[in-house]
Amino acid sequence: MSHDRALLDDGYRRARAVTLAHSKSFSFASALLFGHRKRAAFALYAVCRGLDDAVDEGLPEGAAERLAAAREALGELFTRGPVDRPGLPWAFPVQLAFHDSAQRFGLTA
């Protein structure tokens, strides 16, 4: 599945913003990385942060459903590619950035 380069770049920008806004230690450690590794670290953090937020929001009501939807989306990410659907704990462009990073660095489910 091919996506617009601008949308992918937006995903990496959003992932960086999530990381800088929510994790001082991760942001500081990522300063040691460069290029694609740094962008991949931001994308990974943003997806993990989204999962953490999915659990924290409205706990315990709906947490199981939110996590099931996120688990399904991540599974699809590794088998079919990113899926744009409402209710996921991260923006679609962030999912594109994570998918791009997973492919670049050989991450598998």
PDB file of C-alpha atoms in Angstrom:
ATOM      1  CA  MET A   1       0.000   0.000   0.000  1.00  0.00           C
ATOM      2  CA  SER A   2       1.549   3.266  -1.080  1.00  0.00           C
ATOM      3  CA  HIS A   3       0.812   6.479   0.783  1.00  0.00           C
ATOM      4  CA  ASP A   4       1.571  10.097   0.115  1.00  0.00           C
ATOM      5  CA  ARG A   5       5.051  11.132   1.281  1.00  0.00           C
ATOM      6  CA  ALA A   6       3.593  14.234   2.941  1.00  0.00           C
ATOM      7  CA  LEU A   7       1.257  12.053   5.026  1.00  0.00           C
ATOM      8  CA  LEU A   8       4.187   9.867   6.083  1.00  0.00           C
ATOM      9  CA  ASP A   9       6.266  12.912   7.006  1.00  0.00           C
ATOM     10  CA  ASP A  10       3.289  14.222   8.978  1.00  0.00           C
ATOM     11  CA  GLY A  11       3.201  10.928  10.866  1.00  0.00           C
ATOM     12  CA  TYR A  12       6.847  11.254  11.821  1.00  0.00           C
ATOM     13  CA  ARG A  13       6.284  14.886  12.895  1.00  0.00           C
ATOM     14  CA  ARG A  14       3.326  13.846  15.050  1.00  0.00           C
ATOM     15  CA  ALA A  15       5.286  10.962  16.553  1.00  0.00           C
ATOM     16  CA  ARG A  16       8.118  13.344  17.439  1.00  0.00           C
ATOM     17  CA  ALA A  17       5.653  15.777  19.020  1.00  0.00           C
ATOM     18  CA  VAL A  18       4.093  12.995  21.129  1.00  0.00           C
ATOM     19  CA  THR A  19       7.529  11.909  22.308  1.00  0.00           C
ATOM     20  CA  LEU A  20       8.693  15.422  23.162  1.00  0.00           C
ATOM     21  CA  ALA A  21       5.429  16.207  24.976  1.00  0.00           C
ATOM     22  CA  HIS A  22       5.242  13.049  27.074  1.00  0.00           C
ATOM     23  CA  SER A  23       8.711  11.693  27.756  1.00  0.00           C
ATOM     24  CA  LYS A  24      11.643  13.762  28.855  1.00  0.00           C
ATOM     25  CA  SER A  25      13.937  10.747  29.354  1.00  0.00           C
ATOM     26  CA  PHE A  26      13.043   9.114  26.019  1.00  0.00           C
ATOM     27  CA  SER A  27      13.377  12.472  24.262  1.00  0.00           C
ATOM     28  CA  PHE A  28      16.782  13.003  25.844  1.00  0.00           C
ATOM     29  CA  ALA A  29      17.986   9.492  24.956  1.00  0.00           C
ATOM     30  CA  SER A  30      16.777   9.855  21.366  1.00  0.00           C
ATOM     31  CA  ALA A  31      19.166  12.798  20.985  1.00  0.00           C
ATOM     32  CA  LEU A  32      21.876  10.150  20.598  1.00  0.00           C
ATOM     33  CA  LEU A  33      20.162   8.780  17.477  1.00  0.00           C
ATOM     34  CA  PHE A  34      20.213  10.187  13.969  1.00  0.00           C
ATOM     35  CA  GLY A  35      18.198   9.992  10.780  1.00  0.00           C
ATOM     36  CA  HIS A  36      15.868   7.045  10.317  1.00  0.00           C
ATOM     37  CA  ARG A  37      16.775   5.514  13.677  1.00  0.00           C
ATOM     38  CA  LYS A  38      15.659   8.648  15.479  1.00  0.00           C
ATOM     39  CA  ARG A  39      12.433   8.860  13.487  1.00  0.00           C
ATOM     40  CA  ALA A  40      11.752   5.172  14.133  1.00  0.00           C
ATOM     41  CA  ALA A  41      12.279   5.662  17.873  1.00  0.00           C
ATOM     42  CA  PHE A  42       9.726   8.485  17.863  1.00  0.00           C
ATOM     43  CA  ALA A  43       7.230   6.352  15.908  1.00  0.00           C
ATOM     44  CA  LEU A  44       7.671   3.417  18.282  1.00  0.00           C
ATOM     45  CA  TYR A  45       7.224   5.646  21.314  1.00  0.00           C
ATOM     46  CA  ALA A  46       4.088   7.271  19.862  1.00  0.00           C
ATOM     47  CA  VAL A  47       2.448   3.896  19.221  1.00  0.00           C
ATOM     48  CA  CYS A  48       3.360   2.635  22.708  1.00  0.00           C
ATOM     49  CA  ARG A  49       2.131   5.875  24.234  1.00  0.00           C
ATOM     50  CA  GLY A  50      -1.154   5.474  22.362  1.00  0.00           C
ATOM     51  CA  LEU A  51      -1.558   1.984  23.820  1.00  0.00           C
ATOM     52  CA  ASP A  52      -0.804   3.292  27.300  1.00  0.00           C
ATOM     53  CA  ASP A  53      -3.344   6.079  26.873  1.00  0.00           C
ATOM     54  CA  ALA A  54      -5.936   3.572  25.602  1.00  0.00           C
ATOM     55  CA  VAL A  55      -5.655   1.713  28.891  1.00  0.00           C
ATOM     56  CA  ASP A  56      -5.656   4.837  31.058  1.00  0.00           C
ATOM     57  CA  GLU A  57      -8.621   6.587  29.421  1.00  0.00           C
ATOM     58  CA  GLY A  58     -11.875   5.629  31.076  1.00  0.00           C
ATOM     59  CA  LEU A  59     -10.364   2.763  33.009  1.00  0.00           C
ATOM     60  CA  PRO A  60     -11.713   0.155  33.407  1.00  0.00           C
ATOM     61  CA  GLU A  61     -14.781   0.754  31.232  1.00  0.00           C
ATOM     62  CA  GLY A  62     -13.950   0.063  27.618  1.00  0.00           C
ATOM     63  CA  ALA A  63     -10.237  -0.601  28.150  1.00  0.00           C
ATOM     64  CA  ALA A  64     -10.501  -4.197  26.957  1.00  0.00           C
ATOM     65  CA  GLU A  65     -12.323  -3.132  23.804  1.00  0.00           C
ATOM     66  CA  ARG A  66      -9.855  -0.316  23.091  1.00  0.00           C
ATOM     67  CA  LEU A  67      -6.917  -2.677  23.506  1.00  0.00           C
ATOM     68  CA  ALA A  68      -8.552  -5.366  21.346  1.00  0.00           C
ATOM     69  CA  ALA A  69      -9.066  -2.834  18.543  1.00  0.00           C
ATOM     70  CA  ALA A  70      -5.461  -1.644  18.867  1.00  0.00           C
ATOM     71  CA  ARG A  71      -4.147  -5.239  18.897  1.00  0.00           C
ATOM     72  CA  GLU A  72      -6.140  -6.015  15.765  1.00  0.00           C
ATOM     73  CA  ALA A  73      -4.844  -2.876  14.023  1.00  0.00           C
ATOM     74  CA  LEU A  74      -1.244  -3.740  14.916  1.00  0.00           C
ATOM     75  CA  GLY A  75      -1.735  -7.279  13.625  1.00  0.00           C
ATOM     76  CA  GLU A  76      -3.112  -5.924  10.371  1.00  0.00           C
ATOM     77  CA  LEU A  77      -0.219  -3.485  10.206  1.00  0.00           C
ATOM     78  CA  PHE A  78       2.236  -6.369  10.001  1.00  0.00           C
ATOM     79  CA  THR A  79       0.141  -8.532   7.666  1.00  0.00           C
ATOM     80  CA  ARG A  80      -1.664  -6.095   5.338  1.00  0.00           C
ATOM     81  CA  GLY A  81      -0.292  -2.660   6.128  1.00  0.00           C
ATOM     82  CA  PRO A  82      -1.788   0.363   7.912  1.00  0.00           C
ATOM     83  CA  VAL A  83      -5.556   0.576   8.237  1.00  0.00           C
ATOM     84  CA  ASP A  84      -7.259   3.932   8.691  1.00  0.00           C
ATOM     85  CA  ARG A  85     -10.187   3.411  11.052  1.00  0.00           C
ATOM     86  CA  PRO A  86     -11.742   5.463  13.826  1.00  0.00           C
ATOM     87  CA  GLY A  87     -11.146   4.678  17.467  1.00  0.00           C
ATOM     88  CA  LEU A  88      -7.475   3.729  17.315  1.00  0.00           C
ATOM     89  CA  PRO A  89      -5.212   5.202  19.994  1.00  0.00           C
ATOM     90  CA  TRP A  90      -2.960   6.906  17.447  1.00  0.00           C
ATOM     91  CA  ALA A  91      -3.490   9.042  14.372  1.00  0.00           C
ATOM     92  CA  PHE A  92      -3.326   7.287  11.007  1.00  0.00           C
ATOM     93  CA  PRO A  93      -0.189   9.223   9.943  1.00  0.00           C
ATOM     94  CA  VAL A  94       1.580   7.931  13.094  1.00  0.00           C
ATOM     95  CA  GLN A  95       0.579   4.397  12.119  1.00  0.00           C
ATOM     96  CA  LEU A  96       2.113   5.016   8.679  1.00  0.00           C
ATOM     97  CA  ALA A  97       5.345   6.185  10.310  1.00  0.00           C
ATOM     98  CA  PHE A  98       5.452   3.119  12.558  1.00  0.00           C
ATOM     99  CA  HIS A  99       4.788   0.834   9.569  1.00  0.00           C
ATOM    100  CA  ASP A 100       7.531   2.546   7.568  1.00  0.00           C
ATOM    101  CA  SER A 101       9.938   2.110  10.479  1.00  0.00           C
ATOM    102  CA  ALA A 102       8.962  -1.531  11.018  1.00  0.00           C
ATOM    103  CA  GLN A 103       9.646  -2.301   7.362  1.00  0.00           C
ATOM    104  CA  ARG A 104      12.898  -0.346   7.315  1.00  0.00           C
ATOM    105  CA  PHE A 105      14.298  -2.112  10.384  1.00  0.00           C
ATOM    106  CA  GLY A 106      12.749  -5.537   9.877  1.00  0.00           C
ATOM    107  CA  LEU A 107      10.373  -5.510  12.850  1.00  0.00           C
ATOM    108  CA  THR A 108       7.827  -8.302  12.875  1.00  0.00           C
ATOM    109  CA  ALA A 109       4.795  -9.128  14.981  1.00  0.00           C
TER     110      ALA A 109
END
